[in-house]
mmCIF file of C-alpha atoms and ligand atoms in Angstrom:
data_model
loop_
_atom_site.group_PDB
_atom_site.id
_atom_site.type_symbol
_atom_site.label_atom_id
_atom_site.label_comp_id
_atom_site.label_asym_id
_atom_site.label_seq_id
_atom_site.Cartn_x
_atom_site.Cartn_y
_atom_site.Cartn_z
ATOM 1 C CA UNK W 23 68.761 136.839 147.220
ATOM 2 C CA UNK W 24 72.362 137.969 147.300
ATOM 3 C CA UNK W 25 73.008 135.476 144.531
ATOM 4 C CA UNK W 26 70.382 137.178 142.370
ATOM 5 C CA UNK W 27 72.098 140.534 142.866
ATOM 6 C CA UNK W 28 75.442 139.039 141.970
ATOM 7 C CA UNK W 29 73.997 137.579 138.753
ATOM 8 C CA UNK W 30 72.354 140.913 137.967
ATOM 9 C CA UNK W 31 75.579 142.845 138.575
ATOM 10 C CA UNK W 32 77.673 140.510 136.420
ATOM 11 C CA UNK W 33 75.384 141.237 133.494
ATOM 12 C CA UNK W 34 76.927 144.709 133.384
ATOM 13 C CA UNK W 35 80.564 143.630 133.674
ATOM 14 C CA UNK W 36 82.239 143.966 130.289
ATOM 15 C CA UNK W 37 84.279 140.927 129.306
ATOM 16 C CA UNK W 38 87.141 141.168 126.867
ATOM 17 C CA UNK W 39 89.726 138.690 125.773
ATOM 18 C CA UNK W 40 93.215 139.872 124.951
ATOM 19 C CA UNK W 41 95.038 138.071 122.227
ATOM 20 C CA UNK W 42 98.661 137.391 121.335
ATOM 21 C CA UNK W 43 99.063 138.749 117.834
ATOM 22 C CA UNK W 44 101.984 138.290 115.445
ATOM 23 C CA UNK W 45 102.416 140.528 112.389
ATOM 24 C CA UNK W 46 105.009 139.732 109.712
ATOM 25 C CA UNK W 47 105.468 142.768 107.440
ATOM 26 C CA UNK W 48 108.706 142.229 105.518
ATOM 27 C CA UNK W 49 108.512 144.797 102.702
ATOM 28 C CA UNK W 50 111.124 147.567 103.015
ATOM 29 C CA UNK W 51 108.793 150.338 101.937
ATOM 30 C CA UNK W 52 107.341 153.151 103.992
ATOM 31 C CA UNK W 53 104.187 153.187 101.834
ATOM 32 C CA UNK W 54 103.502 149.575 102.745
ATOM 33 C CA UNK W 55 104.284 149.892 106.443
ATOM 34 C CA UNK W 56 102.249 153.077 106.910
ATOM 35 C CA UNK W 57 99.099 151.074 106.160
ATOM 36 C CA UNK W 58 99.759 148.487 108.868
ATOM 37 C CA UNK W 59 101.197 150.499 111.753
ATOM 38 C CA UNK W 60 97.928 152.104 112.932
ATOM 39 C CA UNK W 61 96.517 148.592 113.266
ATOM 40 C CA UNK W 62 99.339 147.449 115.602
ATOM 41 C CA UNK W 63 99.058 150.638 117.577
ATOM 42 C CA UNK W 64 95.311 150.378 118.130
ATOM 43 C CA UNK W 65 95.385 146.665 118.903
ATOM 44 C CA UNK W 66 98.113 147.173 121.501
ATOM 45 C CA UNK W 67 96.281 150.128 123.072
ATOM 46 C CA UNK W 68 93.228 147.898 123.443
ATOM 47 C CA UNK W 69 95.229 145.498 125.584
ATOM 48 C CA UNK W 70 96.334 142.933 122.991
ATOM 49 C CA UNK W 71 99.913 141.794 123.108
ATOM 50 C CA UNK W 72 101.244 142.553 119.618
ATOM 51 C CA UNK W 73 104.575 141.385 118.180
ATOM 52 C CA UNK W 74 105.440 142.704 114.758
ATOM 53 C CA UNK W 75 108.364 142.121 112.397
ATOM 54 C CA UNK W 76 108.676 145.422 110.562
ATOM 55 C CA UNK W 77 111.135 147.559 108.606
ATOM 56 C CA UNK W 78 109.701 150.759 110.121
ATOM 57 C CA UNK W 79 109.267 150.349 113.882
ATOM 58 C CA UNK W 80 107.588 153.312 115.582
ATOM 59 C CA UNK W 81 109.639 152.839 118.791
ATOM 60 C CA UNK W 82 106.994 154.591 120.851
ATOM 61 C CA UNK W 83 107.714 153.897 124.560
ATOM 62 C CA UNK W 84 104.026 154.564 125.353
ATOM 63 C CA UNK W 85 103.011 151.457 123.410
ATOM 64 C CA UNK W 86 103.976 148.990 126.104
ATOM 65 C CA UNK W 87 102.024 146.100 124.606
ATOM 66 C CA UNK W 88 103.739 146.422 121.226
ATOM 67 C CA UNK W 89 106.974 144.521 120.592
ATOM 68 C CA UNK W 90 108.697 145.450 117.356
ATOM 69 C CA UNK W 91 111.363 143.280 115.713
ATOM 70 C CA UNK W 92 113.305 145.807 113.680
ATOM 71 C CA UNK W 93 114.360 144.562 110.242
ATOM 72 C CA UNK W 94 115.202 147.994 108.847
ATOM 73 C CA UNK W 95 118.422 146.570 107.396
ATOM 74 C CA UNK W 96 116.273 144.973 104.664
ATOM 75 C CA UNK W 97 116.111 148.426 102.990
ATOM 76 C CA UNK W 98 119.622 147.824 101.654
ATOM 77 C CA UNK W 99 118.158 145.095 99.419
ATOM 78 C CA UNK W 100 116.004 147.694 97.702
ATOM 79 C CA UNK W 101 118.846 150.176 97.242
ATOM 80 C CA UNK W 102 119.354 149.100 93.637
ATOM 81 C CA UNK W 103 115.683 149.023 92.712
ATOM 82 C CA UNK W 104 115.478 152.658 91.688
ATOM 83 C CA UNK W 105 118.245 152.197 89.107
ATOM 84 C CA UNK W 106 116.696 148.994 87.952
ATOM 85 C CA UNK W 107 113.277 150.557 87.728
ATOM 86 C CA UNK W 108 114.590 153.372 85.620
ATOM 87 C CA UNK W 109 116.337 151.126 83.174
ATOM 88 C CA UNK W 110 114.592 147.842 82.833
ATOM 89 C CA UNK W 111 111.398 147.370 84.795
ATOM 90 C CA UNK W 112 108.133 146.792 82.929
ATOM 91 C CA UNK W 113 104.835 145.143 83.864
ATOM 92 C CA UNK W 114 106.081 142.055 82.021
ATOM 93 C CA UNK W 115 109.257 141.503 84.017
ATOM 94 C CA UNK W 116 108.458 142.988 87.409
ATOM 95 C CA UNK W 117 107.565 139.687 89.016
ATOM 96 C CA UNK W 118 110.832 138.206 87.823
ATOM 97 C CA UNK W 119 112.823 141.132 89.190
ATOM 98 C CA UNK W 120 110.994 141.373 92.506
ATOM 99 C CA UNK W 121 110.996 137.598 93.082
ATOM 100 C CA UNK W 122 114.799 137.575 93.204
ATOM 101 C CA UNK W 123 115.034 140.628 95.482
ATOM 102 C CA UNK W 124 112.335 139.338 97.811
ATOM 103 C CA UNK W 125 113.893 135.893 97.947
ATOM 104 C CA UNK W 126 117.201 137.452 98.967
ATOM 105 C CA UNK W 127 115.816 139.535 101.816
ATOM 106 C CA UNK W 128 113.370 136.864 102.947
ATOM 107 C CA UNK W 129 116.277 134.520 103.655
ATOM 108 C CA UNK W 130 118.011 137.239 105.689
ATOM 109 C CA UNK W 131 114.809 137.799 107.690
ATOM 110 C CA UNK W 132 114.277 134.113 108.367
ATOM 111 C CA UNK W 133 117.825 133.710 109.614
ATOM 112 C CA UNK W 134 117.704 136.887 111.728
ATOM 113 C CA UNK W 135 118.198 135.747 115.403
ATOM 114 C CA UNK W 136 114.984 137.283 116.838
ATOM 115 C CA UNK W 137 112.995 135.624 114.045
ATOM 116 C CA UNK W 138 114.829 132.337 114.628
ATOM 117 C CA UNK W 139 113.796 132.613 118.222
ATOM 118 C CA UNK W 140 110.151 133.006 117.173
ATOM 119 C CA UNK W 141 110.505 129.823 115.102
ATOM 120 C CA UNK W 142 112.317 127.670 117.606
ATOM 121 C CA UNK W 143 111.318 128.876 121.074
ATOM 122 C CA UNK W 144 107.705 128.552 120.173
ATOM 123 C CA UNK W 145 105.664 131.235 121.844
ATOM 124 C CA UNK W 146 101.915 130.949 121.510
ATOM 125 C CA UNK W 147 100.059 133.260 119.200
ATOM 126 C CA UNK W 148 96.311 133.469 118.704
ATOM 127 C CA UNK W 149 96.475 134.934 115.198
ATOM 128 C CA UNK W 150 99.182 135.650 112.615
ATOM 129 C CA UNK W 151 98.928 138.458 110.054
ATOM 130 C CA UNK W 152 101.164 138.185 106.997
ATOM 131 C CA UNK W 153 101.857 140.738 104.286
ATOM 132 C CA UNK W 154 100.762 139.473 100.899
ATOM 133 C CA UNK W 155 104.181 140.129 99.315
ATOM 134 C CA UNK W 156 105.398 136.973 101.085
ATOM 135 C CA UNK W 157 102.356 134.685 101.278
ATOM 136 C CA UNK W 158 104.543 131.634 102.049
ATOM 137 C CA UNK W 159 105.139 133.165 105.504
ATOM 138 C CA UNK W 160 101.568 132.130 106.297
ATOM 139 C CA UNK W 161 103.408 128.984 107.371
ATOM 140 C CA UNK W 162 104.023 130.759 110.689
ATOM 141 C CA UNK W 163 100.338 130.216 111.486
ATOM 142 C CA UNK W 164 100.993 126.495 111.103
ATOM 143 C CA UNK W 165 103.787 126.669 113.694
ATOM 144 C CA UNK W 166 101.452 128.224 116.247
ATOM 145 C CA UNK W 167 98.379 126.330 114.986
ATOM 146 C CA UNK W 168 96.319 129.508 114.859
ATOM 147 C CA UNK W 169 94.180 131.455 112.327
ATOM 148 C CA UNK W 170 95.946 133.425 109.601
ATOM 149 C CA UNK W 171 95.117 136.762 108.006
ATOM 150 C CA UNK W 172 96.665 138.022 104.815
ATOM 151 C CA UNK W 173 97.049 141.812 104.717
ATOM 152 C CA UNK W 174 97.947 144.024 101.781
ATOM 153 C CA UNK W 175 98.784 147.704 101.369
ATOM 154 C CA UNK W 176 97.124 147.541 97.911
ATOM 155 C CA UNK W 177 94.731 145.213 96.199
ATOM 156 C CA UNK W 178 95.863 141.592 95.915
ATOM 157 C CA UNK W 179 96.630 140.250 92.472
ATOM 158 C CA UNK W 180 94.281 138.077 90.427
ATOM 159 C CA UNK W 181 95.883 134.687 91.268
ATOM 160 C CA UNK W 182 95.324 135.498 94.980
ATOM 161 C CA UNK W 183 91.689 136.442 94.375
ATOM 162 C CA UNK W 184 91.211 133.152 92.529
ATOM 163 C CA UNK W 185 92.878 131.109 95.265
ATOM 164 C CA UNK W 186 90.469 132.709 97.721
ATOM 165 C CA UNK W 187 87.473 131.962 95.534
ATOM 166 C CA UNK W 188 86.782 135.586 94.618
ATOM 167 C CA UNK W 189 85.432 135.945 91.071
ATOM 168 C CA UNK W 190 88.161 137.182 88.793
ATOM 169 C CA UNK W 191 87.066 137.582 85.156
ATOM 170 C CA UNK W 192 89.900 139.268 83.245
ATOM 171 C CA UNK W 193 87.389 141.098 81.037
ATOM 172 C CA UNK W 194 86.048 142.952 84.025
ATOM 173 C CA UNK W 195 88.771 143.489 86.656
ATOM 174 C CA UNK W 196 92.192 144.891 85.868
ATOM 175 C CA UNK W 197 95.064 143.240 87.699
ATOM 176 C CA UNK W 198 97.048 145.511 90.027
ATOM 177 C CA UNK W 199 100.138 144.892 87.894
ATOM 178 C CA UNK W 200 98.553 146.606 84.869
ATOM 179 C CA UNK W 201 98.049 150.350 84.482
ATOM 180 C CA UNK W 202 94.387 149.913 83.559
ATOM 181 C CA UNK W 203 91.336 151.319 85.230
ATOM 182 C CA UNK W 204 87.854 149.863 84.964
ATOM 183 C CA UNK W 205 85.833 149.908 82.791
ATOM 184 C CA UNK W 206 88.309 148.248 80.435
ATOM 185 C CA UNK W 207 88.172 148.805 76.712
ATOM 186 C CA UNK W 208 88.581 145.887 74.325
ATOM 187 C CA UNK W 209 92.365 146.256 73.904
ATOM 188 C CA UNK W 210 92.853 146.493 77.661
ATOM 189 C CA UNK W 211 90.802 143.342 78.196
ATOM 190 C CA UNK W 212 93.053 141.443 75.805
ATOM 191 C CA UNK W 213 96.265 142.705 77.464
ATOM 192 C CA UNK W 214 94.813 142.099 80.915
ATOM 193 C CA UNK W 215 93.996 138.509 79.953
ATOM 194 C CA UNK W 216 97.503 137.860 78.596
ATOM 195 C CA UNK W 217 98.987 139.436 81.702
ATOM 196 C CA UNK W 218 96.801 137.231 83.856
ATOM 197 C CA UNK W 219 97.992 134.080 82.038
ATOM 198 C CA UNK W 220 101.580 135.239 82.476
ATOM 199 C CA UNK W 221 101.220 135.959 86.210
ATOM 200 C CA UNK W 222 99.366 132.709 86.851
ATOM 201 C CA UNK W 223 102.124 130.787 85.093
ATOM 202 C CA UNK W 224 104.821 132.738 86.928
ATOM 203 C CA UNK W 225 103.258 132.308 90.348
ATOM 204 C CA UNK W 226 102.655 128.557 89.927
ATOM 205 C CA UNK W 227 105.918 127.518 88.269
ATOM 206 C CA UNK W 228 108.500 130.037 89.470
ATOM 207 C CA UNK W 229 107.452 132.290 92.350
ATOM 208 C CA UNK W 230 105.814 129.716 94.639
ATOM 209 C CA UNK W 231 108.318 126.833 94.142
ATOM 210 C CA UNK W 232 111.306 129.119 94.855
ATOM 211 C CA UNK W 233 109.749 130.460 98.031
ATOM 212 C CA UNK W 234 108.573 127.004 99.094
ATOM 213 C CA UNK W 235 112.168 125.736 98.929
ATOM 214 C CA UNK W 236 113.202 128.525 101.250
ATOM 215 C CA UNK W 237 110.404 127.791 103.709
ATOM 216 C CA UNK W 238 111.263 124.105 103.657
ATOM 217 C CA UNK W 239 114.796 125.035 104.639
ATOM 218 C CA UNK W 240 113.786 127.295 107.525
ATOM 219 C CA UNK W 241 110.460 125.863 108.727
ATOM 220 C CA UNK W 242 110.501 122.267 107.420
ATOM 221 C CA UNK W 243 107.289 123.271 105.677
ATOM 222 C CA UNK W 244 105.765 121.115 102.989
ATOM 223 C CA UNK W 245 102.436 122.951 102.470
ATOM 224 C CA UNK W 246 101.998 124.609 99.073
ATOM 225 C CA UNK W 247 101.671 128.376 99.069
ATOM 226 C CA UNK W 248 98.504 128.203 97.003
ATOM 227 C CA UNK W 249 96.946 125.982 99.675
ATOM 228 C CA UNK W 250 98.063 128.402 102.431
ATOM 229 C CA UNK W 251 96.407 131.306 100.578
ATOM 230 C CA UNK W 252 93.196 129.431 99.894
ATOM 231 C CA UNK W 253 92.960 128.518 103.564
ATOM 232 C CA UNK W 254 93.474 131.970 105.093
ATOM 233 C CA UNK W 255 90.777 133.016 107.523
ATOM 234 C CA UNK W 256 90.622 136.611 106.307
ATOM 235 C CA UNK W 257 92.163 139.080 103.906
ATOM 236 C CA UNK W 258 92.498 142.787 104.669
ATOM 237 C CA UNK W 259 93.299 144.820 101.549
ATOM 238 C CA UNK W 260 93.946 148.512 101.389
ATOM 239 C CA UNK W 261 91.386 149.362 98.757
ATOM 240 C CA UNK W 262 89.122 152.384 98.767
ATOM 241 C CA UNK W 263 85.917 151.379 96.994
ATOM 242 C CA UNK W 264 84.992 155.056 96.481
ATOM 243 C CA UNK W 265 88.154 155.948 94.537
ATOM 244 C CA UNK W 266 88.895 152.607 92.923
ATOM 245 C CA UNK W 267 86.345 150.485 91.169
ATOM 246 C CA UNK W 268 85.695 147.718 93.628
ATOM 247 C CA UNK W 269 85.135 144.099 92.764
ATOM 248 C CA UNK W 270 82.928 141.248 93.922
ATOM 249 C CA UNK W 271 84.586 139.428 96.824
ATOM 250 C CA UNK W 272 83.630 136.766 99.333
ATOM 251 C CA UNK W 273 82.923 137.463 102.961
ATOM 252 C CA UNK W 274 86.525 136.819 104.057
ATOM 253 C CA UNK W 275 87.903 139.692 101.975
ATOM 254 C CA UNK W 276 87.668 143.024 103.777
ATOM 255 C CA UNK W 277 88.553 146.464 102.377
ATOM 256 C CA UNK W 278 90.434 148.638 104.850
ATOM 257 C CA UNK W 279 91.234 151.578 102.552
ATOM 258 C CA UNK W 280 90.659 155.243 103.213
ATOM 259 C CA UNK W 281 92.724 155.783 106.347
ATOM 260 C CA UNK W 282 96.156 157.364 106.526
ATOM 261 C CA UNK W 283 98.325 158.175 109.528
ATOM 262 C CA UNK W 284 101.906 159.358 109.509
ATOM 263 C CA UNK W 285 104.025 156.809 111.367
ATOM 264 C CA UNK W 286 107.309 158.658 111.394
ATOM 265 C CA UNK W 287 108.255 159.923 114.854
ATOM 266 C CA UNK W 288 110.001 162.913 113.278
ATOM 267 C CA UNK W 289 107.877 165.783 111.944
ATOM 268 C CA UNK W 290 108.387 166.656 108.281
ATOM 269 C CA UNK W 291 110.879 169.495 107.846
ATOM 270 C CA UNK W 292 109.321 172.812 106.943
ATOM 271 C CA UNK W 293 110.762 173.221 103.460
ATOM 272 C CA UNK W 294 109.611 175.812 101.028
ATOM 273 C CA UNK W 295 108.257 173.749 98.154
ATOM 274 C CA UNK W 296 108.961 176.498 95.652
ATOM 275 C CA UNK W 297 112.636 176.463 96.601
ATOM 276 C CA UNK W 298 112.714 172.704 96.309
ATOM 277 C CA UNK W 299 110.962 172.372 92.990
ATOM 278 C CA UNK W 300 112.017 175.643 91.356
ATOM 279 C CA UNK W 301 110.016 178.797 90.948
ATOM 280 C CA UNK W 302 107.215 178.690 88.413
ATOM 281 C CA UNK W 303 107.556 174.929 87.927
ATOM 282 C CA UNK W 304 105.092 172.262 88.837
ATOM 283 C CA UNK W 305 105.471 168.564 88.815
ATOM 284 C CA UNK W 306 103.074 166.044 87.548
ATOM 285 C CA UNK W 307 103.201 162.717 85.771
ATOM 286 C CA UNK W 308 100.873 160.033 84.606
ATOM 287 C CA UNK W 309 100.806 156.574 86.118
ATOM 288 C CA UNK W 310 101.017 154.983 82.700
ATOM 289 C CA UNK W 311 102.625 152.975 81.518
ATOM 290 C CA UNK W 312 104.012 151.291 84.617
ATOM 291 C CA UNK W 313 107.563 151.628 83.292
ATOM 292 C CA UNK W 314 107.350 155.432 83.234
ATOM 293 C CA UNK W 315 105.773 155.506 86.676
ATOM 294 C CA UNK W 316 108.499 153.280 88.170
ATOM 295 C CA UNK W 317 111.274 155.160 86.447
ATOM 296 C CA UNK W 318 110.022 158.461 87.870
ATOM 297 C CA UNK W 319 109.811 156.885 91.294
ATOM 298 C CA UNK W 320 113.360 155.635 90.726
ATOM 299 C CA UNK W 321 114.598 159.163 89.986
ATOM 300 C CA UNK W 322 112.926 160.503 93.053
ATOM 301 C CA UNK W 323 114.403 157.767 95.263
ATOM 302 C CA UNK W 324 117.856 158.427 93.914
ATOM 303 C CA UNK W 325 117.539 162.055 94.895
ATOM 304 C CA UNK W 326 116.607 160.878 98.382
ATOM 305 C CA UNK W 327 113.400 162.801 98.536
ATOM 306 C CA UNK W 328 110.070 161.740 99.913
ATOM 307 C CA UNK W 329 107.096 162.182 97.680
ATOM 308 C CA UNK W 330 103.445 162.667 98.381
ATOM 309 C CA UNK W 331 100.803 161.714 95.909
ATOM 310 C CA UNK W 332 97.579 163.575 95.759
ATOM 311 C CA UNK W 333 94.545 162.566 93.827
ATOM 312 C CA UNK W 334 92.866 165.532 92.266
ATOM 313 C CA UNK W 335 89.131 165.089 92.204
ATOM 314 C CA UNK W 336 89.482 161.337 91.925
ATOM 315 C CA UNK W 337 91.206 159.353 89.236
ATOM 316 C CA UNK W 338 90.874 161.217 85.952
ATOM 317 C CA UNK W 339 91.517 159.394 82.754
ATOM 318 C CA UNK W 340 94.041 161.306 80.706
ATOM 319 C CA UNK W 341 95.043 159.438 77.567
ATOM 320 C CA UNK W 342 94.191 156.138 79.214
ATOM 321 C CA UNK W 343 96.018 156.898 82.472
ATOM 322 C CA UNK W 344 95.418 158.275 85.881
ATOM 323 C CA UNK W 345 96.392 161.890 86.501
ATOM 324 C CA UNK W 346 98.313 162.300 89.682
ATOM 325 C CA UNK W 347 100.166 165.330 90.986
ATOM 326 C CA UNK W 348 103.374 164.876 92.879
ATOM 327 C CA UNK W 349 104.821 167.002 95.596
ATOM 328 C CA UNK W 350 108.456 166.798 96.491
ATOM 329 C CA UNK W 351 109.385 167.078 100.115
ATOM 330 C CA UNK W 352 113.076 167.357 100.926
ATOM 331 C CA UNK W 353 114.240 164.792 103.488
HETATM 332 C C1 LIG F 412 98.458 146.860 127.848
HETATM 333 O O1 LIG F 412 97.667 145.719 127.980
HETATM 334 C C2 LIG F 412 96.972 145.620 129.201
HETATM 335 C C3 LIG F 412 96.194 144.306 129.244
HETATM 336 O O2 LIG F 412 96.865 143.283 128.607
HETATM 337 C C4 LIG F 412 96.002 146.797 129.328
HETATM 338 O O3 LIG F 412 95.350 146.714 130.588
HETATM 339 C C5 LIG F 412 96.761 148.073 129.238
HETATM 340 O O4 LIG F 412 95.882 149.164 129.229
HETATM 341 C C6 LIG F 412 97.612 148.133 127.971
HETATM 342 N N1 LIG F 412 98.424 149.345 127.998
HETATM 343 C C7 LIG F 412 98.670 150.126 126.951
HETATM 344 C C8 LIG F 412 99.447 151.348 127.198
HETATM 345 O O5 LIG F 412 98.262 149.851 125.863
HETATM 346 C C1 LIG F 413 123.813 146.966 93.879
HETATM 347 O O1 LIG F 413 124.494 147.183 92.650
HETATM 348 C C2 LIG F 413 125.877 147.171 92.742
HETATM 349 C C3 LIG F 413 126.490 147.564 91.394
HETATM 350 O O2 LIG F 413 125.735 147.096 90.326
HETATM 351 C C4 LIG F 413 126.367 145.792 93.211
HETATM 352 O O3 LIG F 413 127.730 145.723 93.322
HETATM 353 C C5 LIG F 413 125.706 145.501 94.557
HETATM 354 O O4 LIG F 413 125.988 144.186 94.959
HETATM 355 C C6 LIG F 413 124.179 145.631 94.486
HETATM 356 N N1 LIG F 413 123.628 145.507 95.809
HETATM 357 C C7 LIG F 413 122.688 144.628 96.153
HETATM 358 C C8 LIG F 413 122.223 144.620 97.574
HETATM 359 O O5 LIG F 413 122.172 143.884 95.331
HETATM 360 C C1 LIG F 414 113.399 120.787 110.922
HETATM 361 O O1 LIG F 414 113.802 119.431 111.007
HETATM 362 C C2 LIG F 414 115.119 119.262 111.514
HETATM 363 C C3 LIG F 414 115.460 117.772 111.449
HETATM 364 O O2 LIG F 414 114.387 116.997 111.793
HETATM 365 C C4 LIG F 414 115.179 119.802 112.946
HETATM 366 O O3 LIG F 414 116.484 119.724 113.431
HETATM 367 C C5 LIG F 414 114.798 121.298 112.934
HETATM 368 O O4 LIG F 414 114.756 121.806 114.243
HETATM 369 C C6 LIG F 414 113.414 121.443 112.295
HETATM 370 N N1 LIG F 414 113.135 122.831 112.182
HETATM 371 C C7 LIG F 414 111.970 123.382 112.555
HETATM 372 C C8 LIG F 414 111.814 124.830 112.354
HETATM 373 O O5 LIG F 414 111.055 122.721 113.018
#
């Protein structure tokens, strides 16, 4: 009889399994990291043991289950990007430019002692999350022989969608590297197709081989990056299907857009915006073409100011571009 009661009582006992989670988020950019941090925070608060390699650790002593490996020094590799963006960056050379920068800081990250320790003193992890900027780091899941998740603070580019088996017709979906918004007109479809051929070529013959050489050096890895991407167990991408035109994806691709939380431990200074911008002046620019967008960002970065973007009543097409207003906040 007692046995029956015990069985009955155990039916109401909640069972949960806590996991060891590793996040590798190498991009030195607040706008990237801000997407991921709430995830680490929540997972650790729910009892999971989370280790994350990040450029923007939150250093919150209350998050006892969160271990942050601080790679903030990687920001110095992006110090020259603003100048570069202003002068030379276009949608046609951005992969070339960023590949070199990313390659440089990826090597520094891989040789960083706490990361070396992760590689050599193999801890066990139950899942590895890798930022899509460095997909070759999915190799870490091979070290721990565990599932891998690719995570992105924006949509993933067309070659990634294809590797995952998501339909990717260039006549329908604009690549994230282009300034186009669906529905595409005829000219945009042509440019989008040429851009897609260029990125596919670049990824296969330049971007992946260079990174693979690096991973071979640090992890003895021989798996191709394309294979690693096609084998991921899930993809989380920061896309908001209400604001952006969404696309057809398979069941492993999940949209996590629409949530924003400030991760900085310091509150924003109370600055009078009118003093900062100048009385009677307002600031706005169009995200088109990409060169202009990046050059404006470059100017802002050089003046060491944080910027906030605000969509006004959704993306409006103004002369083929999105209209976005910009607010300067002094830092
Ligand atoms: C840390 O994780 C343990 C279980 O692993 C959990 O009981 C505890 O509530 C967590 N603490 C915090 C502050 O997240
Ligand atoms: C940034 O540019 C300066 C001058 O062009 C150069 O000397 C320096 O090495 C560059 N820094 C990095 C991290 O690439
Ligand atoms: C790679 O192989 C070399 C030689 O076999 C070995 O010394 C090194 O520890 C290996 N590295 C990793 C990360 O397994």
